[in-house]
mmCIF file of C-alpha atoms in Angstrom:
data_model
loop_
_atom_site.group_PDB
_atom_site.id
_atom_site.type_symbol
_atom_site.label_atom_id
_atom_site.label_comp_id
_atom_site.label_asym_id
_atom_site.label_seq_id
_atom_site.Cartn_x
_atom_site.Cartn_y
_atom_site.Cartn_z
ATOM 1 C CA UNK A 1 41.487 -3.492 -24.968
ATOM 2 C CA UNK A 2 41.126 0.302 -24.721
ATOM 3 C CA UNK A 3 38.856 0.972 -27.661
ATOM 4 C CA UNK A 4 38.381 4.635 -26.776
ATOM 5 C CA UNK A 5 42.131 5.171 -27.056
ATOM 6 C CA UNK A 6 42.214 3.407 -30.418
ATOM 7 C CA UNK A 7 39.451 5.691 -31.668
ATOM 8 C CA UNK A 8 41.051 8.849 -30.297
ATOM 9 C CA UNK A 9 44.545 8.100 -31.608
ATOM 10 C CA UNK A 10 43.282 7.893 -35.179
ATOM 11 C CA UNK A 11 41.204 11.035 -34.742
ATOM 12 C CA UNK A 12 44.258 12.866 -33.392
ATOM 13 C CA UNK A 13 46.295 11.736 -36.409
ATOM 14 C CA UNK A 14 43.563 13.001 -38.730
ATOM 15 C CA UNK A 15 43.580 16.390 -37.009
ATOM 16 C CA UNK A 16 47.365 16.634 -37.173
ATOM 17 C CA UNK A 17 47.229 16.013 -40.931
ATOM 18 C CA UNK A 18 44.667 18.797 -41.351
ATOM 19 C CA UNK A 19 42.086 16.366 -42.733
ATOM 20 C CA UNK A 20 39.673 16.262 -39.778
ATOM 21 C CA UNK A 21 36.223 17.256 -41.016
ATOM 22 C CA UNK A 22 34.262 19.907 -39.138
ATOM 23 C CA UNK A 23 30.614 20.283 -40.057
ATOM 24 C CA UNK A 24 29.111 23.747 -39.959
ATOM 25 C CA UNK A 25 25.794 23.892 -38.105
ATOM 26 C CA UNK A 26 23.528 25.647 -40.562
ATOM 27 C CA UNK A 27 19.949 26.847 -40.305
ATOM 28 C CA UNK A 28 18.561 27.386 -43.783
ATOM 29 C CA UNK A 29 15.816 29.912 -44.307
ATOM 30 C CA UNK A 30 13.116 28.959 -46.772
ATOM 31 C CA UNK A 31 12.792 31.533 -49.512
ATOM 32 C CA UNK A 32 16.169 33.126 -48.743
ATOM 33 C CA UNK A 33 18.569 30.762 -50.548
ATOM 34 C CA UNK A 34 21.586 31.087 -50.661
ATOM 35 C CA UNK A 35 21.348 32.806 -47.270
ATOM 36 C CA UNK A 36 21.534 30.755 -44.087
ATOM 37 C CA UNK A 37 22.366 31.174 -40.396
ATOM 38 C CA UNK A 38 25.536 29.586 -39.085
ATOM 39 C CA UNK A 39 25.101 28.470 -35.492
ATOM 40 C CA UNK A 40 28.615 29.139 -34.162
ATOM 41 C CA UNK A 41 30.075 29.467 -30.648
ATOM 42 C CA UNK A 42 29.067 33.143 -30.538
ATOM 43 C CA UNK A 43 25.500 32.493 -31.674
ATOM 44 C CA UNK A 44 23.823 32.673 -35.070
ATOM 45 C CA UNK A 45 25.471 34.583 -37.890
ATOM 46 C CA UNK A 46 24.005 35.195 -41.344
ATOM 47 C CA UNK A 47 26.151 33.776 -44.127
ATOM 48 C CA UNK A 48 25.987 33.259 -47.877
ATOM 49 C CA UNK A 49 26.323 29.620 -48.900
ATOM 50 C CA UNK A 50 28.682 29.040 -51.837
ATOM 51 C CA UNK A 51 29.102 25.267 -51.783
ATOM 52 C CA UNK A 52 25.569 23.878 -51.914
ATOM 53 C CA UNK A 53 24.717 21.052 -54.303
ATOM 54 C CA UNK A 54 21.192 22.485 -54.498
ATOM 55 C CA UNK A 55 22.603 24.031 -57.636
ATOM 56 C CA UNK A 56 19.465 25.836 -58.817
ATOM 57 C CA UNK A 57 17.816 26.595 -55.472
ATOM 58 C CA UNK A 58 14.936 24.239 -56.285
ATOM 59 C CA UNK A 59 14.869 22.981 -52.693
ATOM 60 C CA UNK A 60 13.208 26.273 -51.791
ATOM 61 C CA UNK A 61 11.149 26.819 -54.921
ATOM 62 C CA UNK A 62 7.585 27.683 -53.811
ATOM 63 C CA UNK A 63 5.944 25.055 -56.030
ATOM 64 C CA UNK A 64 8.274 22.315 -54.775
ATOM 65 C CA UNK A 65 7.752 23.294 -51.148
ATOM 66 C CA UNK A 66 3.967 23.356 -51.570
ATOM 67 C CA UNK A 67 3.984 19.959 -53.284
ATOM 68 C CA UNK A 68 5.761 18.443 -50.294
ATOM 69 C CA UNK A 69 3.430 20.144 -47.811
ATOM 70 C CA UNK A 70 0.320 19.064 -49.718
ATOM 71 C CA UNK A 71 1.504 15.458 -49.987
ATOM 72 C CA UNK A 72 2.426 15.368 -46.294
ATOM 73 C CA UNK A 73 -1.038 16.581 -45.340
ATOM 74 C CA UNK A 74 -2.575 13.979 -47.627
ATOM 75 C CA UNK A 75 -0.323 10.980 -46.824
ATOM 76 C CA UNK A 76 1.599 11.691 -43.624
ATOM 77 C CA UNK A 77 5.350 11.875 -43.174
ATOM 78 C CA UNK A 78 6.776 8.407 -43.802
ATOM 79 C CA UNK A 79 6.425 5.634 -46.351
ATOM 80 C CA UNK A 80 5.792 2.964 -43.735
ATOM 81 C CA UNK A 81 8.622 0.666 -44.781
ATOM 82 C CA UNK A 82 10.062 -0.998 -47.846
ATOM 83 C CA UNK A 83 7.976 -1.089 -51.004
ATOM 84 C CA UNK A 84 7.877 -4.861 -50.621
ATOM 85 C CA UNK A 85 6.234 -4.494 -47.181
ATOM 86 C CA UNK A 86 4.215 -1.296 -47.382
ATOM 87 C CA UNK A 87 3.522 -1.201 -51.096
ATOM 88 C CA UNK A 88 4.404 1.346 -53.737
ATOM 89 C CA UNK A 89 2.859 4.767 -53.210
ATOM 90 C CA UNK A 90 1.137 6.419 -56.128
ATOM 91 C CA UNK A 91 3.737 9.199 -55.787
ATOM 92 C CA UNK A 92 6.521 6.650 -56.393
ATOM 93 C CA UNK A 93 4.825 5.451 -59.559
ATOM 94 C CA UNK A 94 4.317 9.002 -60.823
ATOM 95 C CA UNK A 95 7.918 10.007 -60.070
ATOM 96 C CA UNK A 96 9.387 6.948 -61.777
ATOM 97 C CA UNK A 97 7.294 7.693 -64.861
ATOM 98 C CA UNK A 98 8.539 11.309 -64.783
ATOM 99 C CA UNK A 99 12.152 10.150 -64.578
ATOM 100 C CA UNK A 100 11.762 7.594 -67.362
ATOM 101 C CA UNK A 101 10.303 10.334 -69.556
ATOM 102 C CA UNK A 102 13.115 12.733 -68.609
ATOM 103 C CA UNK A 103 15.746 10.302 -69.905
ATOM 104 C CA UNK A 104 13.657 8.816 -72.740
ATOM 105 C CA UNK A 105 13.848 5.371 -71.154
ATOM 106 C CA UNK A 106 11.209 2.680 -70.669
ATOM 107 C CA UNK A 107 11.416 2.621 -66.866
ATOM 108 C CA UNK A 108 13.005 4.057 -63.738
ATOM 109 C CA UNK A 109 13.611 2.840 -60.196
ATOM 110 C CA UNK A 110 13.880 4.952 -57.048
ATOM 111 C CA UNK A 111 16.417 4.592 -54.247
ATOM 112 C CA UNK A 112 17.002 6.427 -50.986
ATOM 113 C CA UNK A 113 20.067 8.299 -52.282
ATOM 114 C CA UNK A 114 22.365 8.610 -55.255
ATOM 115 C CA UNK A 115 25.016 6.754 -53.262
ATOM 116 C CA UNK A 116 22.646 3.834 -52.724
ATOM 117 C CA UNK A 117 21.492 3.753 -56.348
ATOM 118 C CA UNK A 118 25.095 3.425 -57.566
ATOM 119 C CA UNK A 119 26.038 0.916 -54.874
ATOM 120 C CA UNK A 120 22.919 -1.181 -55.457
ATOM 121 C CA UNK A 121 22.841 -1.087 -59.264
ATOM 122 C CA UNK A 122 26.530 -1.793 -59.870
ATOM 123 C CA UNK A 123 26.598 -4.315 -57.050
ATOM 124 C CA UNK A 124 23.671 -6.201 -58.532
ATOM 125 C CA UNK A 125 24.846 -6.071 -62.146
ATOM 126 C CA UNK A 126 28.316 -7.276 -61.255
ATOM 127 C CA UNK A 127 27.144 -10.093 -59.008
ATOM 128 C CA UNK A 128 24.205 -11.382 -61.079
ATOM 129 C CA UNK A 129 25.655 -11.313 -64.598
ATOM 130 C CA UNK A 130 27.814 -14.471 -64.885
ATOM 131 C CA UNK A 131 31.443 -13.647 -65.588
ATOM 132 C CA UNK A 132 30.835 -9.880 -65.618
ATOM 133 C CA UNK A 133 33.724 -7.435 -65.749
ATOM 134 C CA UNK A 134 33.136 -3.840 -64.626
ATOM 135 C CA UNK A 135 35.413 -1.408 -66.449
ATOM 136 C CA UNK A 136 35.576 1.716 -64.295
ATOM 137 C CA UNK A 137 36.936 5.217 -64.873
ATOM 138 C CA UNK A 138 39.808 5.862 -62.454
ATOM 139 C CA UNK A 139 38.072 8.895 -60.899
ATOM 140 C CA UNK A 140 34.647 7.364 -60.352
ATOM 141 C CA UNK A 141 32.778 8.316 -57.185
ATOM 142 C CA UNK A 142 33.146 6.347 -53.951
ATOM 143 C CA UNK A 143 29.587 5.009 -54.330
ATOM 144 C CA UNK A 144 30.482 3.427 -57.671
ATOM 145 C CA UNK A 145 33.691 1.984 -56.239
ATOM 146 C CA UNK A 146 31.751 0.510 -53.305
ATOM 147 C CA UNK A 147 29.162 -0.983 -55.639
ATOM 148 C CA UNK A 148 31.875 -2.617 -57.734
ATOM 149 C CA UNK A 149 33.603 -3.935 -54.609
ATOM 150 C CA UNK A 150 30.314 -5.247 -53.235
ATOM 151 C CA UNK A 151 29.608 -7.093 -56.489
ATOM 152 C CA UNK A 152 32.842 -9.115 -56.217
ATOM 153 C CA UNK A 153 32.994 -9.014 -59.988
ATOM 154 C CA UNK A 154 36.284 -8.629 -61.784
ATOM 155 C CA UNK A 155 37.127 -4.981 -62.315
ATOM 156 C CA UNK A 156 39.406 -3.125 -64.677
ATOM 157 C CA UNK A 157 40.358 0.524 -64.154
ATOM 158 C CA UNK A 158 40.886 2.750 -67.189
ATOM 159 C CA UNK A 159 42.589 6.131 -67.262
ATOM 160 C CA UNK A 160 40.294 9.024 -66.533
ATOM 161 C CA UNK A 161 38.349 10.215 -69.594
ATOM 162 C CA UNK A 162 40.686 8.310 -71.937
ATOM 163 C CA UNK A 163 38.714 6.377 -74.591
ATOM 164 C CA UNK A 164 41.912 4.985 -76.112
ATOM 165 C CA UNK A 165 42.903 3.385 -72.823
ATOM 166 C CA UNK A 166 39.335 2.117 -72.432
ATOM 167 C CA UNK A 167 39.603 0.522 -75.876
ATOM 168 C CA UNK A 168 42.841 -1.228 -74.904
ATOM 169 C CA UNK A 169 41.397 -2.482 -71.637
ATOM 170 C CA UNK A 170 38.204 -3.799 -73.243
ATOM 171 C CA UNK A 171 40.198 -5.545 -75.989
ATOM 172 C CA UNK A 172 41.975 -7.583 -73.315
ATOM 173 C CA UNK A 173 38.700 -9.008 -71.963
ATOM 174 C CA UNK A 174 37.308 -12.148 -73.658
ATOM 175 C CA UNK A 175 34.466 -11.308 -76.026
ATOM 176 C CA UNK A 176 32.054 -13.728 -74.327
ATOM 177 C CA UNK A 177 32.230 -12.014 -70.931
ATOM 178 C CA UNK A 178 29.606 -9.335 -70.051
ATOM 179 C CA UNK A 179 31.325 -5.961 -69.841
ATOM 180 C CA UNK A 180 29.981 -2.871 -68.047
ATOM 181 C CA UNK A 181 31.653 0.479 -68.746
ATOM 182 C CA UNK A 182 31.000 2.724 -65.732
ATOM 183 C CA UNK A 183 31.741 6.452 -65.772
ATOM 184 C CA UNK A 184 30.370 9.870 -64.807
ATOM 185 C CA UNK A 185 29.277 12.760 -66.987
ATOM 186 C CA UNK A 186 30.425 15.591 -64.680
ATOM 187 C CA UNK A 187 33.155 14.858 -62.143
ATOM 188 C CA UNK A 188 32.324 16.821 -59.023
ATOM 189 C CA UNK A 189 35.787 17.740 -57.732
ATOM 190 C CA UNK A 190 37.517 18.910 -60.933
ATOM 191 C CA UNK A 191 34.317 19.801 -62.783
ATOM 192 C CA UNK A 192 35.475 18.147 -65.999
ATOM 193 C CA UNK A 193 33.164 16.216 -68.332
ATOM 194 C CA UNK A 194 33.433 12.801 -69.924
ATOM 195 C CA UNK A 195 33.802 12.373 -73.705
ATOM 196 C CA UNK A 196 30.528 10.461 -73.780
ATOM 197 C CA UNK A 197 30.251 9.891 -77.538
ATOM 198 C CA UNK A 198 33.779 8.494 -77.772
ATOM 199 C CA UNK A 199 33.205 6.240 -74.751
ATOM 200 C CA UNK A 200 29.990 4.932 -76.315
ATOM 201 C CA UNK A 201 31.820 4.264 -79.584
ATOM 202 C CA UNK A 202 34.401 2.158 -77.774
ATOM 203 C CA UNK A 203 31.776 0.349 -75.700
ATOM 204 C CA UNK A 204 29.728 -0.456 -78.817
ATOM 205 C CA UNK A 205 32.828 -1.780 -80.551
ATOM 206 C CA UNK A 206 33.324 -4.312 -77.771
ATOM 207 C CA UNK A 207 29.650 -5.081 -77.079
ATOM 208 C CA UNK A 208 29.797 -3.501 -73.631
ATOM 209 C CA UNK A 209 26.975 -2.078 -71.566
ATOM 210 C CA UNK A 210 27.269 1.645 -70.712
ATOM 211 C CA UNK A 211 26.536 2.928 -67.194
ATOM 212 C CA UNK A 212 26.658 6.700 -66.629
ATOM 213 C CA UNK A 213 26.382 8.613 -63.363
ATOM 214 C CA UNK A 214 24.710 11.978 -64.113
ATOM 215 C CA UNK A 215 24.165 13.105 -60.510
ATOM 216 C CA UNK A 216 25.960 16.441 -60.986
ATOM 217 C CA UNK A 217 24.329 17.008 -64.372
ATOM 218 C CA UNK A 218 20.618 16.194 -64.115
ATOM 219 C CA UNK A 219 18.556 19.359 -63.965
ATOM 220 C CA UNK A 220 21.601 21.336 -65.111
ATOM 221 C CA UNK A 221 22.210 20.347 -68.741
ATOM 222 C CA UNK A 222 20.050 19.518 -71.718
ATOM 223 C CA UNK A 223 16.895 21.290 -72.929
ATOM 224 C CA UNK A 224 14.816 19.507 -70.276
ATOM 225 C CA UNK A 225 17.477 18.965 -67.622
ATOM 226 C CA UNK A 226 18.193 15.372 -68.608
ATOM 227 C CA UNK A 227 21.945 15.842 -68.155
ATOM 228 C CA UNK A 228 24.987 16.015 -70.388
ATOM 229 C CA UNK A 229 23.878 12.946 -72.349
ATOM 230 C CA UNK A 230 20.661 14.765 -73.247
ATOM 231 C CA UNK A 231 22.508 17.954 -74.166
ATOM 232 C CA UNK A 232 24.691 15.946 -76.562
ATOM 233 C CA UNK A 233 21.797 13.872 -77.919
ATOM 234 C CA UNK A 234 23.301 10.634 -76.591
ATOM 235 C CA UNK A 235 20.786 9.292 -74.088
ATOM 236 C CA UNK A 236 19.712 6.500 -76.431
ATOM 237 C CA UNK A 237 23.290 5.199 -76.477
ATOM 238 C CA UNK A 238 23.482 4.759 -72.695
ATOM 239 C CA UNK A 239 22.199 1.469 -71.265
ATOM 240 C CA UNK A 240 21.673 2.766 -67.718
ATOM 241 C CA UNK A 241 21.479 6.398 -66.608
ATOM 242 C CA UNK A 242 21.832 6.983 -62.870
ATOM 243 C CA UNK A 243 20.934 10.234 -61.159
ATOM 244 C CA UNK A 244 19.982 11.955 -57.952
ATOM 245 C CA UNK A 245 17.052 13.967 -56.651
ATOM 246 C CA UNK A 246 19.231 15.622 -54.012
ATOM 247 C CA UNK A 247 21.245 18.109 -56.049
ATOM 248 C CA UNK A 248 19.791 20.271 -58.847
ATOM 249 C CA UNK A 249 16.272 18.936 -58.181
ATOM 250 C CA UNK A 250 16.580 20.117 -54.574
ATOM 251 C CA UNK A 251 15.012 17.097 -52.885
ATOM 252 C CA UNK A 252 16.295 13.704 -51.707
ATOM 253 C CA UNK A 253 16.847 10.269 -53.199
ATOM 254 C CA UNK A 254 18.497 8.559 -56.141
ATOM 255 C CA UNK A 255 17.376 6.616 -59.185
ATOM 256 C CA UNK A 256 18.297 4.610 -62.231
ATOM 257 C CA UNK A 257 16.620 4.589 -65.635
ATOM 258 C CA UNK A 258 16.814 2.078 -68.462
ATOM 259 C CA UNK A 259 14.800 -0.653 -70.119
ATOM 260 C CA UNK A 260 11.879 -2.296 -68.311
ATOM 261 C CA UNK A 261 13.809 -5.529 -68.006
ATOM 262 C CA UNK A 262 16.898 -3.789 -66.621
ATOM 263 C CA UNK A 263 14.980 -1.860 -63.955
ATOM 264 C CA UNK A 264 12.956 -4.931 -63.018
ATOM 265 C CA UNK A 265 16.195 -6.922 -62.781
ATOM 266 C CA UNK A 266 17.654 -4.425 -60.273
ATOM 267 C CA UNK A 267 14.332 -4.199 -58.409
ATOM 268 C CA UNK A 268 14.124 -7.974 -58.070
ATOM 269 C CA UNK A 269 17.708 -8.762 -57.042
ATOM 270 C CA UNK A 270 19.144 -5.681 -55.319
ATOM 271 C CA UNK A 271 19.327 -5.861 -51.524
ATOM 272 C CA UNK A 272 19.880 -2.104 -51.553
ATOM 273 C CA UNK A 273 16.389 -1.708 -52.952
ATOM 274 C CA UNK A 274 14.515 -4.634 -51.431
ATOM 275 C CA UNK A 275 15.493 -4.062 -47.797
ATOM 276 C CA UNK A 276 15.490 -0.253 -47.610
ATOM 277 C CA UNK A 277 12.583 1.903 -46.464
ATOM 278 C CA UNK A 278 11.091 3.690 -49.460
ATOM 279 C CA UNK A 279 11.177 7.437 -49.991
ATOM 280 C CA UNK A 280 8.344 9.246 -48.195
ATOM 281 C CA UNK A 281 5.528 10.034 -50.659
ATOM 282 C CA UNK A 282 5.915 13.746 -49.877
ATOM 283 C CA UNK A 283 9.547 13.677 -51.019
ATOM 284 C CA UNK A 284 8.535 11.908 -54.220
ATOM 285 C CA UNK A 285 5.804 14.460 -54.887
ATOM 286 C CA UNK A 286 8.206 17.367 -54.374
ATOM 287 C CA UNK A 287 10.816 15.777 -56.635
ATOM 288 C CA UNK A 288 8.292 15.202 -59.403
ATOM 289 C CA UNK A 289 7.232 18.849 -59.201
ATOM 290 C CA UNK A 290 10.864 20.000 -59.426
ATOM 291 C CA UNK A 291 11.648 17.740 -62.392
ATOM 292 C CA UNK A 292 8.504 18.782 -64.236
ATOM 293 C CA UNK A 293 9.322 22.458 -63.665
ATOM 294 C CA UNK A 294 12.885 22.119 -64.956
ATOM 295 C CA UNK A 295 11.720 20.215 -68.026
ATOM 296 C CA UNK A 296 10.089 23.393 -69.306
ATOM 297 C CA UNK A 297 11.841 26.278 -67.528
ATOM 298 C CA UNK A 298 15.180 27.566 -68.801
ATOM 299 C CA UNK A 299 15.295 30.534 -66.420
ATOM 300 C CA UNK A 300 17.171 28.809 -63.604
ATOM 301 C CA UNK A 301 19.792 27.209 -65.859
ATOM 302 C CA UNK A 302 20.411 30.369 -67.874
ATOM 303 C CA UNK A 303 20.804 32.551 -64.778
ATOM 304 C CA UNK A 304 23.041 29.968 -63.132
ATOM 305 C CA UNK A 305 25.352 29.798 -66.145
ATOM 306 C CA UNK A 306 25.571 33.584 -66.280
ATOM 307 C CA UNK A 307 26.675 33.732 -62.631
ATOM 308 C CA UNK A 308 29.227 30.954 -63.159
ATOM 309 C CA UNK A 309 30.732 32.894 -66.055
ATOM 310 C CA UNK A 310 30.887 36.099 -64.004
ATOM 311 C CA UNK A 311 32.647 34.407 -61.096
ATOM 312 C CA UNK A 312 35.151 32.685 -63.384
ATOM 313 C CA UNK A 313 35.930 35.997 -65.113
ATOM 314 C CA UNK A 314 36.534 37.834 -61.826
ATOM 315 C CA UNK A 315 38.736 35.054 -60.425
ATOM 316 C CA UNK A 316 40.809 35.139 -63.608
ATOM 317 C CA UNK A 317 41.147 38.923 -63.409
ATOM 318 C CA UNK A 318 42.373 38.662 -59.813
ATOM 319 C CA UNK A 319 44.710 35.754 -60.505
ATOM 320 C CA UNK A 320 42.942 33.468 -58.032
ATOM 321 C CA UNK A 321 43.959 29.947 -59.175
ATOM 322 C CA UNK A 322 40.995 27.874 -60.287
ATOM 323 C CA UNK A 323 40.531 24.877 -62.547
ATOM 324 C CA UNK A 324 39.246 25.663 -66.020
ATOM 325 C CA UNK A 325 36.421 23.296 -66.958
ATOM 326 C CA UNK A 326 33.158 23.363 -68.954
ATOM 327 C CA UNK A 327 30.865 22.734 -65.974
ATOM 328 C CA UNK A 328 29.196 24.738 -63.211
ATOM 329 C CA UNK A 329 31.782 23.662 -60.598
ATOM 330 C CA UNK A 330 34.615 26.093 -59.801
ATOM 331 C CA UNK A 331 37.471 24.577 -57.772
ATOM 332 C CA UNK A 332 39.753 27.239 -56.281
ATOM 333 C CA UNK A 333 43.068 25.517 -55.659
ATOM 334 C CA UNK A 334 44.927 25.856 -52.337
ATOM 335 C CA UNK A 335 47.181 22.786 -52.290
ATOM 336 C CA UNK A 336 47.577 22.531 -48.528
ATOM 337 C CA UNK A 337 45.052 21.047 -46.050
ATOM 338 C CA UNK A 338 45.901 23.395 -43.152
ATOM 339 C CA UNK A 339 45.676 26.527 -45.311
ATOM 340 C CA UNK A 340 42.502 25.243 -46.943
ATOM 341 C CA UNK A 341 40.813 24.816 -43.556
ATOM 342 C CA UNK A 342 42.158 28.169 -42.337
ATOM 343 C CA UNK A 343 40.926 30.106 -45.376
ATOM 344 C CA UNK A 344 37.514 28.455 -45.109
ATOM 345 C CA UNK A 345 37.297 29.458 -41.445
ATOM 346 C CA UNK A 346 38.318 33.072 -42.110
ATOM 347 C CA UNK A 347 35.815 33.381 -44.955
ATOM 348 C CA UNK A 348 33.066 32.260 -42.587
ATOM 349 C CA UNK A 349 34.124 34.284 -39.549
ATOM 350 C CA UNK A 350 35.221 37.534 -41.151
ATOM 351 C CA UNK A 351 33.285 37.715 -44.407
ATOM 352 C CA UNK A 352 30.075 35.697 -43.847
ATOM 353 C CA UNK A 353 30.975 33.340 -46.704
ATOM 354 C CA UNK A 354 30.428 29.607 -46.283
ATOM 355 C CA UNK A 355 32.476 27.240 -48.421
ATOM 356 C CA UNK A 356 33.747 23.900 -47.175
ATOM 357 C CA UNK A 357 37.402 22.902 -47.623
ATOM 358 C CA UNK A 358 37.860 19.822 -49.808
ATOM 359 C CA UNK A 359 40.751 17.751 -48.493
ATOM 360 C CA UNK A 360 42.061 14.187 -48.694
ATOM 361 C CA UNK A 361 40.646 11.563 -49.190
ATOM 362 C CA UNK A 362 38.005 13.335 -51.285
ATOM 363 C CA UNK A 363 40.826 14.720 -53.429
ATOM 364 C CA UNK A 364 44.497 13.643 -53.648
ATOM 365 C CA UNK A 365 46.930 15.174 -51.158
ATOM 366 C CA UNK A 366 48.445 18.356 -52.531
ATOM 367 C CA UNK A 367 45.294 19.270 -54.490
ATOM 368 C CA UNK A 368 43.220 20.636 -51.591
ATOM 369 C CA UNK A 369 40.681 23.193 -52.715
ATOM 370 C CA UNK A 370 37.599 25.284 -52.084
ATOM 371 C CA UNK A 371 34.744 24.164 -54.318
ATOM 372 C CA UNK A 372 32.375 26.964 -55.371
ATOM 373 C CA UNK A 373 29.009 26.326 -56.989
ATOM 374 C CA UNK A 374 27.426 29.630 -58.061
ATOM 375 C CA UNK A 375 23.666 29.480 -58.393
ATOM 376 C CA UNK A 376 20.974 31.557 -60.060
ATOM 377 C CA UNK A 377 20.166 33.261 -56.764
ATOM 378 C CA UNK A 378 23.700 34.506 -56.098
ATOM 379 C CA UNK A 379 23.659 38.204 -56.941
ATOM 380 C CA UNK A 380 26.358 40.181 -58.715
ATOM 381 C CA UNK A 381 27.027 41.831 -55.336
ATOM 382 C CA UNK A 382 27.529 38.392 -53.784
ATOM 383 C CA UNK A 383 30.128 37.606 -56.444
ATOM 384 C CA UNK A 384 31.979 40.880 -55.861
ATOM 385 C CA UNK A 385 31.950 40.310 -52.092
ATOM 386 C CA UNK A 386 33.335 36.801 -52.511
ATOM 387 C CA UNK A 387 36.061 37.867 -54.922
ATOM 388 C CA UNK A 388 37.033 40.792 -52.702
ATOM 389 C CA UNK A 389 37.360 38.433 -49.740
ATOM 390 C CA UNK A 390 39.467 35.936 -51.695
ATOM 391 C CA UNK A 391 41.682 38.711 -53.065
ATOM 392 C CA UNK A 392 42.272 40.000 -49.542
ATOM 393 C CA UNK A 393 43.154 36.542 -48.234
ATOM 394 C CA UNK A 394 45.526 35.869 -51.142
ATOM 395 C CA UNK A 395 47.371 39.040 -50.193
ATOM 396 C CA UNK A 396 47.415 38.325 -46.448
ATOM 397 C CA UNK A 397 48.519 34.707 -46.844
ATOM 398 C CA UNK A 398 51.012 35.420 -49.655
ATOM 399 C CA UNK A 399 49.444 32.753 -51.854
ATOM 400 C CA UNK A 400 50.529 32.277 -55.444
ATOM 401 C CA UNK A 401 48.505 33.978 -58.156
ATOM 402 C CA UNK A 402 47.482 32.414 -61.443
ATOM 403 C CA UNK A 403 48.720 34.228 -64.542
ATOM 404 C CA UNK A 404 45.986 34.585 -67.153
#
């Protein structure tokens, strides 16, 4: 059997479709976000990053950086293994308390990424609750889908952000079966938001547990950065809130929050927690510093929202097609994988602008896009440079304009 040929044939097919992923080699410069150096074939070139999930630049905030350095000097670099083997570091305990407080929950539990926290939590809930049915929004993230699949529980898919369809689907499930309604607050590709209150109303009506993924919202929304549920005053209605430390908090890792019994249940039965090396104490210390800062500081969020509004306004004025949504995510629609890759490459090579193309299977075929995430450290000049570059490319490539 020629395995190399089998591998290469599928890679060649992926390239022919325009969906082969090419990773830019980036060297980030501490204190200069969103600037970075792209290590290309002709050497390093300074670029402005427009697609980072470090939405507020907290990964380079001086206090966060110093917290990680101080903890590394005090504790070393690694955690030494799983928490079962090496014990729970005091930094883990402090961070979990910070997260529980952020979401007004009794407890929190750390994981090595937001992907793992979704996979582990949903996988454990679905497999350990007898007769459980997981009722999942049709556009839920791959990590949630994998967790549901791993659980082997029965699943029901409801139409995206449609509480009426959710109501119909829940009504078809016997009342005595545990039901888990799983959804996101901010959907990362379209940037739309869930109708959380209406979903909670339907879940309450049917005695269902609510599970919300706030990874693209924590740090960004709410008076203390607790997410969309906090901004709407709905955190108390959510059974389990899942989030990440790797986006707006600028660090690494994932977590869940909920009741003490719920978090202990996941801690005690989840293989994704039990058998995974714990976060390094230095990462936990940095994350706690970032969370604590964003609980009291509004500067980063206010500046970020101002820059999002400016970019949206300029794109509209130029007729650059982009999805209208209430979030910080601005998808500029291309609709073709080859053109999407080409425009991304030209922006990098000719204009010093880094934005990754988003192609299938991340988004459906025919909806390929560039996903921009303006941050508080993008200047007005950065926005004008970006819009000028896009305007030029729309003219050169004869792409359709969006009529305001």
